[in-house]
Coordinates of C-alpha atoms in Angstrom, one line a residue:
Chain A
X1 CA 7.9 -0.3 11.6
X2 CA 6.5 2.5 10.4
X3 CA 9.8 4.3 9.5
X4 CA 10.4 1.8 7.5
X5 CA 7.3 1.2 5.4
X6 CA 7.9 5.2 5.1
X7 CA 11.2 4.6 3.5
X8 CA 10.2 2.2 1.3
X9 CA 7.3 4.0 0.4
X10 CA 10.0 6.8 -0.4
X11 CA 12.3 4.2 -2.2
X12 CA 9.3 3.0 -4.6
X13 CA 8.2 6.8 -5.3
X14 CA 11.4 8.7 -5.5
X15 CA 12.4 7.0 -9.4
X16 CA 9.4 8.3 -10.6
X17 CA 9.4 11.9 -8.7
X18 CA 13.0 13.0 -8.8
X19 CA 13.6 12.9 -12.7
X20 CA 10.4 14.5 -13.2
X21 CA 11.2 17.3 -11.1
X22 CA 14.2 17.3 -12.2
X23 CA 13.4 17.8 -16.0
X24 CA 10.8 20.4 -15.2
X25 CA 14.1 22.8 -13.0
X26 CA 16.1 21.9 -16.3
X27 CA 13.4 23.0 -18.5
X28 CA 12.4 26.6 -16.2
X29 CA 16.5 26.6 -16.6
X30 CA 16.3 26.0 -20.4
X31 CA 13.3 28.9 -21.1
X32 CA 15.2 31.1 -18.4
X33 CA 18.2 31.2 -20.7
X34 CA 15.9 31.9 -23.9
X35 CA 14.4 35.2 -21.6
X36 CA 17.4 36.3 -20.9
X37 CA 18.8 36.6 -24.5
X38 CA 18.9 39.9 -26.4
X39 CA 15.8 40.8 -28.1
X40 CA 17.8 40.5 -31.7
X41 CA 18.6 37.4 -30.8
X42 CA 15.4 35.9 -29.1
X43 CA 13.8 36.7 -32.7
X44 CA 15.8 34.0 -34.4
X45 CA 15.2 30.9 -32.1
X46 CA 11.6 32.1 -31.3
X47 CA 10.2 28.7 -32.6
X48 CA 12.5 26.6 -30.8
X49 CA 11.8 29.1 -27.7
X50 CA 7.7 28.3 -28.3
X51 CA 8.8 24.4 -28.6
X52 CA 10.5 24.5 -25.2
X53 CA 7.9 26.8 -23.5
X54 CA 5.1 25.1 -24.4
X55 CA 6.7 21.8 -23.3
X56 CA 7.5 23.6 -19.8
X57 CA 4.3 24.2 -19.6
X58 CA 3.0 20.8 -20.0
X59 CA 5.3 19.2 -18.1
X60 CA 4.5 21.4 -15.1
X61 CA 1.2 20.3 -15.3
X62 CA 2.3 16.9 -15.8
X63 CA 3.9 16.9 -12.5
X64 CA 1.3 18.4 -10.8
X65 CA -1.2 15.2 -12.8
X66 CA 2.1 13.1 -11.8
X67 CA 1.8 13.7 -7.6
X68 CA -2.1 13.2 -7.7
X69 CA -2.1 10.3 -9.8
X70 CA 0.7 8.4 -7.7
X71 CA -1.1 8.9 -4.5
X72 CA -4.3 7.0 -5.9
X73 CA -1.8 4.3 -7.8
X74 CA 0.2 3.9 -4.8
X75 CA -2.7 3.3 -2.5
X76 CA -4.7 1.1 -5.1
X77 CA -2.0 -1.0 -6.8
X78 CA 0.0 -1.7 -3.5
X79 CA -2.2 -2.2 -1.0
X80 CA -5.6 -3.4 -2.6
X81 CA -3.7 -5.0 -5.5
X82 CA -1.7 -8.1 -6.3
X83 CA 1.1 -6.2 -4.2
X84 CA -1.4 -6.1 -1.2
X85 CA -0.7 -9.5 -0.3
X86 CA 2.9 -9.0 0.4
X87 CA 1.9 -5.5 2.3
X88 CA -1.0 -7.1 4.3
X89 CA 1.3 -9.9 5.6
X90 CA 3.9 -8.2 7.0
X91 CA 4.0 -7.5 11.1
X92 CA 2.6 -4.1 10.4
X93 CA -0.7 -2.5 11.5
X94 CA -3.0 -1.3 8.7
X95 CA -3.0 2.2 10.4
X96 CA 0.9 2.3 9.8
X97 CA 0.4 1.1 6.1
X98 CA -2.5 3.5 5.8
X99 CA -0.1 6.5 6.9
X100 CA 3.1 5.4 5.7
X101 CA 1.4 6.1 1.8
X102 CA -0.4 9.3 3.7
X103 CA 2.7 10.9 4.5
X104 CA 4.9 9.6 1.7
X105 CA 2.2 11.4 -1.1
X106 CA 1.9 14.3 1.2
X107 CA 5.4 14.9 1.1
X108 CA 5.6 14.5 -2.7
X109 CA 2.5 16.3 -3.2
X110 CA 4.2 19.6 -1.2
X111 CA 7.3 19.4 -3.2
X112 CA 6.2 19.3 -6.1
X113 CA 4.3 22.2 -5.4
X114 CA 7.5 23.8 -4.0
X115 CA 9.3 22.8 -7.3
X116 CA 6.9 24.3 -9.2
X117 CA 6.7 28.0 -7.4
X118 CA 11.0 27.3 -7.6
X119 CA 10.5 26.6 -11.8
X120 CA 8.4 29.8 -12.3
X121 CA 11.2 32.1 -9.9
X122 CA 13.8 30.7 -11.9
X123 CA 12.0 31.3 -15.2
X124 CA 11.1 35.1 -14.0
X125 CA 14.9 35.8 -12.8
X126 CA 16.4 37.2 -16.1
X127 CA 13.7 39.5 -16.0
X128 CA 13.6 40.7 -12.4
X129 CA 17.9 40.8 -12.9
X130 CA 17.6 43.4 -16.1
X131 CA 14.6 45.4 -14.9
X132 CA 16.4 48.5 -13.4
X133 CA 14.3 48.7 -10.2
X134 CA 16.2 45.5 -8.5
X135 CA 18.1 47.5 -6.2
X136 CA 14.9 49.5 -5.0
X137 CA 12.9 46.8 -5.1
X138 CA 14.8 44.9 -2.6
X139 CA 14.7 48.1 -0.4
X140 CA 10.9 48.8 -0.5
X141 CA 10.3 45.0 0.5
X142 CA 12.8 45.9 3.7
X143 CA 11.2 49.1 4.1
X144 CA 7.5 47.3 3.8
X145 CA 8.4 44.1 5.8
X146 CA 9.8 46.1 8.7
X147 CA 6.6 48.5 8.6
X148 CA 4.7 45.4 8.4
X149 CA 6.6 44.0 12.0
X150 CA 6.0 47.2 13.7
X151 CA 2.1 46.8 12.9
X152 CA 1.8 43.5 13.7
X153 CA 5.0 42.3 15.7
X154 CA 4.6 38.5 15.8
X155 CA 1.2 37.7 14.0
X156 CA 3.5 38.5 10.5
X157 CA 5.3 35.3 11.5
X158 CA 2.3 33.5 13.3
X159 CA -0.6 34.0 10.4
X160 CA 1.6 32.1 7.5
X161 CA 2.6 29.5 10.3
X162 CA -0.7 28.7 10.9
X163 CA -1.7 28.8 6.6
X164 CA 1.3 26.1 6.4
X165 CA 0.0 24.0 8.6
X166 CA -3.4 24.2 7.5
X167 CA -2.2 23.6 3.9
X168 CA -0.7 20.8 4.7
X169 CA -3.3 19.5 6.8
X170 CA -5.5 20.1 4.0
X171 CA -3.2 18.2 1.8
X172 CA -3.5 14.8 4.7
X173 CA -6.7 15.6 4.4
X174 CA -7.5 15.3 0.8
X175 CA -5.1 11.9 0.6
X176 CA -6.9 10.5 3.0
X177 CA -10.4 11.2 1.6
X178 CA -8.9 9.4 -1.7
X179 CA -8.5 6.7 0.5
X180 CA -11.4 6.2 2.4
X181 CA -13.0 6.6 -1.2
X182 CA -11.1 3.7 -2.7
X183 CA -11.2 1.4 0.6
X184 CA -14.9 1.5 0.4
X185 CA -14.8 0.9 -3.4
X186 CA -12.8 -2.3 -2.3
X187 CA -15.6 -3.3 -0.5
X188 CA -17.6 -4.3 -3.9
X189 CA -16.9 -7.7 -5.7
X190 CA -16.7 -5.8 -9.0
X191 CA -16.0 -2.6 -10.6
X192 CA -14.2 -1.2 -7.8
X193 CA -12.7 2.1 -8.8
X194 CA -16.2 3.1 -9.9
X195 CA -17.4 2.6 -6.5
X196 CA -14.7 4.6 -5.3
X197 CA -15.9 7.5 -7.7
X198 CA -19.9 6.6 -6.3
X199 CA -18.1 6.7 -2.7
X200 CA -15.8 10.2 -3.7
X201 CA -19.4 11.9 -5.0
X202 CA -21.8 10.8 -2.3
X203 CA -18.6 12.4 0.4
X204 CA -18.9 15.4 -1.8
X205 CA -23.0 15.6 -1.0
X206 CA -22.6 15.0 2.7
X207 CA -20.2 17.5 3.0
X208 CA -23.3 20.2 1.7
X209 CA -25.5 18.4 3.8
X210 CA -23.8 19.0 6.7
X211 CA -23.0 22.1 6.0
X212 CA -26.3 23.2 5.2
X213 CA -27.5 21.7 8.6
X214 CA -24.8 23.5 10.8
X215 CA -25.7 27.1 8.9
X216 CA -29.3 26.4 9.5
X217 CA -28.7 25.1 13.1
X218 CA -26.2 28.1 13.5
X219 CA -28.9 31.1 12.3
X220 CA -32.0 29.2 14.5
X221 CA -29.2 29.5 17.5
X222 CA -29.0 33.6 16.8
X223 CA -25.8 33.0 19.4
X224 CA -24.5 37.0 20.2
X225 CA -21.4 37.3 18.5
X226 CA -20.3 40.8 19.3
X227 CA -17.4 39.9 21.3
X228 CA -16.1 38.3 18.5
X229 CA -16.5 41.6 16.7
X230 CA -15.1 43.4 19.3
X231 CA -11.9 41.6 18.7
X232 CA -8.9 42.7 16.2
X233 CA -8.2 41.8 12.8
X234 CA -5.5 39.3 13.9
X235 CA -7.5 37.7 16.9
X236 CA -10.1 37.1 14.2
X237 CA -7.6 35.5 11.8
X238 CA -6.3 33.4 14.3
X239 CA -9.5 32.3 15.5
X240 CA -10.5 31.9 11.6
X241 CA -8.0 29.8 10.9
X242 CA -7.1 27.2 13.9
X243 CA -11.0 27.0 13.6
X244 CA -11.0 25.3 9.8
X245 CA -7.3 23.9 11.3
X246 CA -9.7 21.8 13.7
X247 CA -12.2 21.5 10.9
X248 CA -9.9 19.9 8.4
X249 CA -7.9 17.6 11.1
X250 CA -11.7 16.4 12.3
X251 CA -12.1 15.3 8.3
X252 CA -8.6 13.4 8.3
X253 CA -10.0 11.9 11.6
X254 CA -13.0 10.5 10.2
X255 CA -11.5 9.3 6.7
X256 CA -8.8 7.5 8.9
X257 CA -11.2 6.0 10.5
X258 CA -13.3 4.7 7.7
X259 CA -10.1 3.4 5.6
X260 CA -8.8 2.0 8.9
X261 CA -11.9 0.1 9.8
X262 CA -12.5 -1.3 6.1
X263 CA -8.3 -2.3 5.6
X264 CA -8.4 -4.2 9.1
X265 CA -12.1 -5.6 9.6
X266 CA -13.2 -6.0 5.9
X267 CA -9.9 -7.0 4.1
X268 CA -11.3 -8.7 0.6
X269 CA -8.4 -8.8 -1.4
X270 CA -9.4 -10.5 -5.1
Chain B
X1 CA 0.8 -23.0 24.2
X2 CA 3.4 -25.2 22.7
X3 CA 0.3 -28.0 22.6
X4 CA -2.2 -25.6 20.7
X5 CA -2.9 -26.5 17.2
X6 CA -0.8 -23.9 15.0
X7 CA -3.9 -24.2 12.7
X8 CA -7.5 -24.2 13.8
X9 CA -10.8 -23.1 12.0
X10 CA -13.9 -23.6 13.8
X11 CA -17.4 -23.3 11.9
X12 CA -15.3 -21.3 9.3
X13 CA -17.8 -19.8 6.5
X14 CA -16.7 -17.6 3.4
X15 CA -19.1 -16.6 0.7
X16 CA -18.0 -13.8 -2.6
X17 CA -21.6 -12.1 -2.6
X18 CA -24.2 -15.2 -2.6
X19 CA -21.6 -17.7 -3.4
X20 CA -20.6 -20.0 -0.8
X21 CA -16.8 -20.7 -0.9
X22 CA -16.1 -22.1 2.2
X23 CA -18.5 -24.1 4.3
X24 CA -18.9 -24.8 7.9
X25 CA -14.9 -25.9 7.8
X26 CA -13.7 -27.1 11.2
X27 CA -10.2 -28.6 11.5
X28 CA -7.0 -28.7 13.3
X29 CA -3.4 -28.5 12.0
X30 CA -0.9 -30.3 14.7
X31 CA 2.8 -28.7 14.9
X32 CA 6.0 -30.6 12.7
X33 CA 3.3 -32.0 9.8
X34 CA 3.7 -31.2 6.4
X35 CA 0.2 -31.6 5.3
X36 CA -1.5 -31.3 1.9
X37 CA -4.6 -29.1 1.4
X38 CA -5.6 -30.8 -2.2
X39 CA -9.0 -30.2 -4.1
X40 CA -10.0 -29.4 -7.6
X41 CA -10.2 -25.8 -8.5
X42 CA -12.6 -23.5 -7.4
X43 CA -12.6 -25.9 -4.4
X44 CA -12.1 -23.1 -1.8
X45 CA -8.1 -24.0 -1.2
X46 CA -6.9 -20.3 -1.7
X47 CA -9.7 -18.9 0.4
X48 CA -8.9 -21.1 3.1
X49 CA -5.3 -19.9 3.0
X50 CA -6.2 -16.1 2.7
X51 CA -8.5 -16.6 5.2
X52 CA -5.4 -17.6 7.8
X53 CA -3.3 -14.9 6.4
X54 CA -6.2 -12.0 7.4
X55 CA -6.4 -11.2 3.3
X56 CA -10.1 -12.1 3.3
X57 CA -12.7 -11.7 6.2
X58 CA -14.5 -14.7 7.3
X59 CA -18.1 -14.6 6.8
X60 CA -18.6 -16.8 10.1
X61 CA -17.0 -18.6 12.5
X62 CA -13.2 -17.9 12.9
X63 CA -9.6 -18.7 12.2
X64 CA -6.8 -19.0 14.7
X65 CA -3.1 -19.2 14.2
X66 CA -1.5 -20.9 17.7
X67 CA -4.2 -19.0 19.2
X68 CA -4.2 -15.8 17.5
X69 CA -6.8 -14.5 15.0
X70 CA -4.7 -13.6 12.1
X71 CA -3.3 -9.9 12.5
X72 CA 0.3 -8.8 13.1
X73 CA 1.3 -11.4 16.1
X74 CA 0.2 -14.1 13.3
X75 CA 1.8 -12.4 10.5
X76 CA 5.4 -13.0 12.2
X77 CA 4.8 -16.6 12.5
X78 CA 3.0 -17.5 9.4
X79 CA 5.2 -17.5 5.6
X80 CA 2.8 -17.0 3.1
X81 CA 3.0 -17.7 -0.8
X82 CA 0.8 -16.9 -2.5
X83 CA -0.7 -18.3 -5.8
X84 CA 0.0 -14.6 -7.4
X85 CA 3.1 -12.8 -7.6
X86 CA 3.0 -10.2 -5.2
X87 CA 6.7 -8.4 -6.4
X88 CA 6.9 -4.9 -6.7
X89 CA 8.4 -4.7 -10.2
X90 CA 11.3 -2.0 -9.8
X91 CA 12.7 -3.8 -7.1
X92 CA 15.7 -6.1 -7.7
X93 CA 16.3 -9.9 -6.3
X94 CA 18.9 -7.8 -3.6
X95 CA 16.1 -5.1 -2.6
X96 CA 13.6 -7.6 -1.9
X97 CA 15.6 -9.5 0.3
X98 CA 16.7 -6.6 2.1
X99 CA 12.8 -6.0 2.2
X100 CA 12.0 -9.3 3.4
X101 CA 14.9 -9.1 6.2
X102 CA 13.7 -5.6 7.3
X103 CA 10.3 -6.3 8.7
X104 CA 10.9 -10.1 9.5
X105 CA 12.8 -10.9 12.6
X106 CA 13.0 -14.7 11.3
X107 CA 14.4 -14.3 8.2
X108 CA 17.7 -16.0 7.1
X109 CA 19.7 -13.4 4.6
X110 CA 22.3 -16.1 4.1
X111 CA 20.3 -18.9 3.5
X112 CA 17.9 -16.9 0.7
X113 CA 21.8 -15.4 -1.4
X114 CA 22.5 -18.9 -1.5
X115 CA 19.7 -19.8 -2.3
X116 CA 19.2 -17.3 -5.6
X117 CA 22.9 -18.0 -6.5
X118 CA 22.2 -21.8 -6.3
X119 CA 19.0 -21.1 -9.2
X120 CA 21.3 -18.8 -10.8
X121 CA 19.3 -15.8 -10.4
X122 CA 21.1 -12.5 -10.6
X123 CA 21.1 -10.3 -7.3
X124 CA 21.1 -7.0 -9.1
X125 CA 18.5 -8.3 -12.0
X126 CA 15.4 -6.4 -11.7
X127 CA 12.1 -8.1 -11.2
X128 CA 10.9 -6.6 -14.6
X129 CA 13.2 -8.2 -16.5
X130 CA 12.4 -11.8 -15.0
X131 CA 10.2 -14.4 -16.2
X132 CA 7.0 -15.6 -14.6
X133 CA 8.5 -18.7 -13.4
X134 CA 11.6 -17.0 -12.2
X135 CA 9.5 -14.6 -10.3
X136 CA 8.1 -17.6 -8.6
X137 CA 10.8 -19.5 -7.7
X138 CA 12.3 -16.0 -6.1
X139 CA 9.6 -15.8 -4.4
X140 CA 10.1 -19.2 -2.9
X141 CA 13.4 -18.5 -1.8
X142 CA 12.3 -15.7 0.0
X143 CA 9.4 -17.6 1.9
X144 CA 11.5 -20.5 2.7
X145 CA 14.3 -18.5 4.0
X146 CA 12.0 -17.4 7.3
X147 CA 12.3 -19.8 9.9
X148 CA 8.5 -19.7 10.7
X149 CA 6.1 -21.4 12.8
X150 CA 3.3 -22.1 9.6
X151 CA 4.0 -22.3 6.0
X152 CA 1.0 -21.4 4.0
X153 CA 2.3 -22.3 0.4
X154 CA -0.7 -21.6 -2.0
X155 CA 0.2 -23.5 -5.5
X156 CA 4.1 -23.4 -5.0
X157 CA 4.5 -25.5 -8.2
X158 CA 2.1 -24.8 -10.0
X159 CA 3.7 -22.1 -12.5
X160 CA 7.3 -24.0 -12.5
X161 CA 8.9 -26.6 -14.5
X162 CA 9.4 -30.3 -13.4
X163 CA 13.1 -29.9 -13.1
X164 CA 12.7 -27.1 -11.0
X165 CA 9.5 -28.7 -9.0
X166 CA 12.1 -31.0 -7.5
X167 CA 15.0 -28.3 -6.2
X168 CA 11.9 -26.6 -4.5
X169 CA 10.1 -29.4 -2.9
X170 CA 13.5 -30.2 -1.2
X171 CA 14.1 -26.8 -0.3
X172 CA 10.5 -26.7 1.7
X173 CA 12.1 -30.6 3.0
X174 CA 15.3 -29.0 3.8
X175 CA 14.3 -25.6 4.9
X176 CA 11.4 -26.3 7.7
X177 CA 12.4 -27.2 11.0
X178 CA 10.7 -30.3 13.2
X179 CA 8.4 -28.1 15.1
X180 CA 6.8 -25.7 12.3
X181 CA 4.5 -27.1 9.8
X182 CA 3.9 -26.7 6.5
X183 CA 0.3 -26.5 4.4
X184 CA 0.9 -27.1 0.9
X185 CA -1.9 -26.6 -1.4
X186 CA -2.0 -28.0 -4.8
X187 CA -4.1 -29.9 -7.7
X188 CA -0.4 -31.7 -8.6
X189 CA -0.6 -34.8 -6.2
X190 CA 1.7 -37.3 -7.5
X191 CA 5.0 -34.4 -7.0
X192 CA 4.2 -34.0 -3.9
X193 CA 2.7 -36.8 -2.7
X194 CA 6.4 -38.7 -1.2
X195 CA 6.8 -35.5 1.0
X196 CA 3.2 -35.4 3.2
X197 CA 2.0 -36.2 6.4
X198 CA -1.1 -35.7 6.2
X199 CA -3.7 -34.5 3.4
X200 CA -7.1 -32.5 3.8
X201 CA -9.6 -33.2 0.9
X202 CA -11.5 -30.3 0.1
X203 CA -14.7 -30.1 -2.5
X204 CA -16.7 -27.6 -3.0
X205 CA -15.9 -25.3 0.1
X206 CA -16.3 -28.5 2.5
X207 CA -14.1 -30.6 4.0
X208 CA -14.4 -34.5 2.6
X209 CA -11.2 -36.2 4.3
X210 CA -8.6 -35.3 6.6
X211 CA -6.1 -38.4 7.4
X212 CA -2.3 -38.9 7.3
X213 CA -0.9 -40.9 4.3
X214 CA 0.0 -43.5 6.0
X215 CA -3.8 -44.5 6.8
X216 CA -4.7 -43.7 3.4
X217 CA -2.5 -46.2 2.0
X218 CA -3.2 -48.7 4.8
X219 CA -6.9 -48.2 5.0
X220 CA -7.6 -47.7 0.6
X221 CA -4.8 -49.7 0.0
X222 CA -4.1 -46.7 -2.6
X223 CA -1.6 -44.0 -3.1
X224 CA -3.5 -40.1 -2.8
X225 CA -2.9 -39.9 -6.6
X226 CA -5.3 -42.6 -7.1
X227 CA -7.8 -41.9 -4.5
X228 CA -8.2 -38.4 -5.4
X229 CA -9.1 -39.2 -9.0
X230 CA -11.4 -41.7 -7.8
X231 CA -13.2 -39.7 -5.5
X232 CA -13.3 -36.1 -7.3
X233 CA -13.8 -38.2 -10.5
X234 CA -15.9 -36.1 -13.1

């Protein structure tokens, strides 16, 4: 079942996303063409080149607004809205309704970003294809990557491995503290989304708290930590990382669990 | 469990904040009954009915469906409508019944085309570009179109007009089978009165009657209509 709240999660979402993204390529496209005229040239349609900058601009951070904005309306309007009593009846678990709008904003939330680094490359070609160094440039990054392997054989492929992941755990985890926010704001009678808010700020202080506590607890401990700085660079990085890796998937754990609890014990749907 | 009531509420309590909507409401719904679940508003009847569909959580006691508290075993058996529309607006008439005949086993694809083309509603329409009352009556379709165990039909005439009141009361007639039942809540007696079984009185979150027609009529010597204006009289 879950596929296929997934792909109707996808159906609902993808009208909205894929022309957006789509305009902002055709705008990067648009400027890109602008860069790559003549200087002579460029002087005459500078104002309509402004015009279209400045509305590429926008509408990448539009997009960016766009993928943030959907994942709260998504989780708000079809589940704890009207739309939630068509949702809440079906044969489905909360937990699969729960991660079918999870993985559906994650998704979009990671290509838009994609879209966006893919906008700015094609708006910075014309420049990297009439800059004489091109040819040398690609040879130094050869010449730098393959120093780069001998140095650190398969951490160079292992470190940004383990930064995907974490980025898109942090992504889960960020979704799914928007939800846990808004499920307990669903919990009042009234003035729900500023609960939410209340709920969002109060996370924001027990995250300090906590915080605060383990540093203090950590320092009283004094543990002996020279064997961790007897280790490399890269054993540290790895440890550094799949460390706030188990940090952040603890987070989605707990916000899962929150949202879960309140969408299958304390459904109050107005 | 063919036996077990498909309906049962024991000590069922609901209450928004310090307001008591439901109180203390114990009952029993037998299989193959169409039954009416009339009150004025405000009466509780919709939180009864989101109560069996697991929308709202009881405050005490508990609500079973053939058994089950609701949750996703129930939510197979039980075709709910509710008072709202509940229709994602980008969808079409099409998607939604592709929607409806993805996640239920029991629903008839046939029956609901037929159905829509029979109210001349276009497939490929989008919900947008509908009115309220067609939005209803697809929504209906769709509900009527599951061959469930429990109908749950929260106000199904309430937003429709009388011509079309009649085409859906004999599509519940026509579409439920011997051995489900059907709980139809409503302030509009008289339309529905010829097709009940039984009715359930409700005032103010508590239970005031609970009798077939037949012993209404026999007993008052009155048609529902009349005895519900006489005893909710204001």
């Amino acid at each position: 079942m879950l596929s296929k709240l997934i792909k109707y999660e996808f159906k609902s979402t993808r009208r909205i996303f894929l022309p957006a993204l789509g305009v902002l390529l055709l705008l990067s496209l648009v400027n890109a063409i602008f860069i790559a005229l003549p200087e002579t040239a460029l002087e005459h349609v500078s104002a309509p080149f402004g015009i279209i900058m400045t509305v590429y601009v926008l509408s990448m951070f539009a997009v960016c607004v766009l993928s943030f904005a959907y994942m709260i309306n998504r989780f708000y309007k079809n589940l704890l809205g009207d739309e939630g009593y068509l949702m809440f009846t079906l044969p489905v678990r909360p937990s699969e309704l729960i991660w079918a709008k999870c993985i559906a904003s994650t998704v979009w939330m990671i290509v838009t970003g994609i879209v966006c680094m893919i906008s700015l490359f094609i708006l910075v070609m014309p420049i990297s294809m009439i800059s004489t160094v091109d040819f040398d440039f690609w040879q130094s990054i050869q010449l730098v990557f393959s120093q780069m392997l001998r140095n650190y054989g398969a951490h160079l492929f292992l470190v940004p491995l383990e930064l995907i992941v974490l980025g898109i755990a942090s992504v889960i985890s960020f979704c799914m503290n928007i939800y846990a926010c808004l499920s307990l704001g669903s919990l009042a009678n009234k003035h729900r989304l500023g609960f939410a808010f209340v709920a969002y700020l109060i996370f924001g202080v027990v995250q300090q708290i906590v915080l605060l506590i383990t540093t203090w607890v950590w320092n009283l401990l004094n543990i002996d930590m020279t064997f961790f700085n007897n280790l490399n660079a890269m054993a540290q990085m790895h440890i550094a990382l799949l460390g706030w890796l188990l940090i952040t998937v603890v987070w989605i754990a707990i916000n899962f669990i929150i949202t879960n609890y309140i969408l299958s014990k304390h459904l109050n749907l107005q | 469990m063919a036996n077990e009531p498909i309906l049962q509420c024991t000590g069922l309590c609901k209450s928004y904040g310090n307001k008591p909507a439901l109180e203390n409401i114990t009952f029993a719904l037998e299989r193959g009954r169409i039954v009416g679940l009339l009150g004025p508003n405000g009466s509780g009847k919709s939180t009864l009915i989101k109560l069996a569909n697991g929308l709202l959580t009881p405050t005490a006691g508990e609500i079973r469906i053939a058994g089950n508290l609701p949750g996703i075993e129930t939510h197979a058996q039980v075709s709910y409508l509710p008072e709202r529309t509940y229709l994602s607006d980008w969808m079409t008439a099409n998607d939604l019944l592709k929607f409806f005949a993805d996640f239920y086993k029991d629903f008839n694809l046939d029956k609901a085309a037929q159905m829509l083309t029979h109210l001349g509603i276009q497939p490929n329409d989008t919900l947008k570009s509908m009115s309220k009352g067609t939005k209803e009556k697809i929504q209906l379709v769709v509900v009527m179109s599951r061959e469930a165990d429990l109908y749950l039909l929260d106000e199904p005439i309430g937003g429709v007009d009388p011509a079309a009141r009649d085409y859906i009361l004999s599509t519940i007639l026509t579409n439920y089978s011997e051995t489900s039942t059907v709980l139809i809540s409503t302030h509009l007696i008289s339309d529905i009165e010829k097709v009940l079984d039984d009715v359930i009185f409700l005032n103010k979150g508590q239970i005031t009657l609970h009798k077939s027609v037949d012993d209404i009529r026999s007993e008052y010597g009155k048609s529902v209509d009349a005895l519900f204006r006489e005893v909710f009289a204001c």
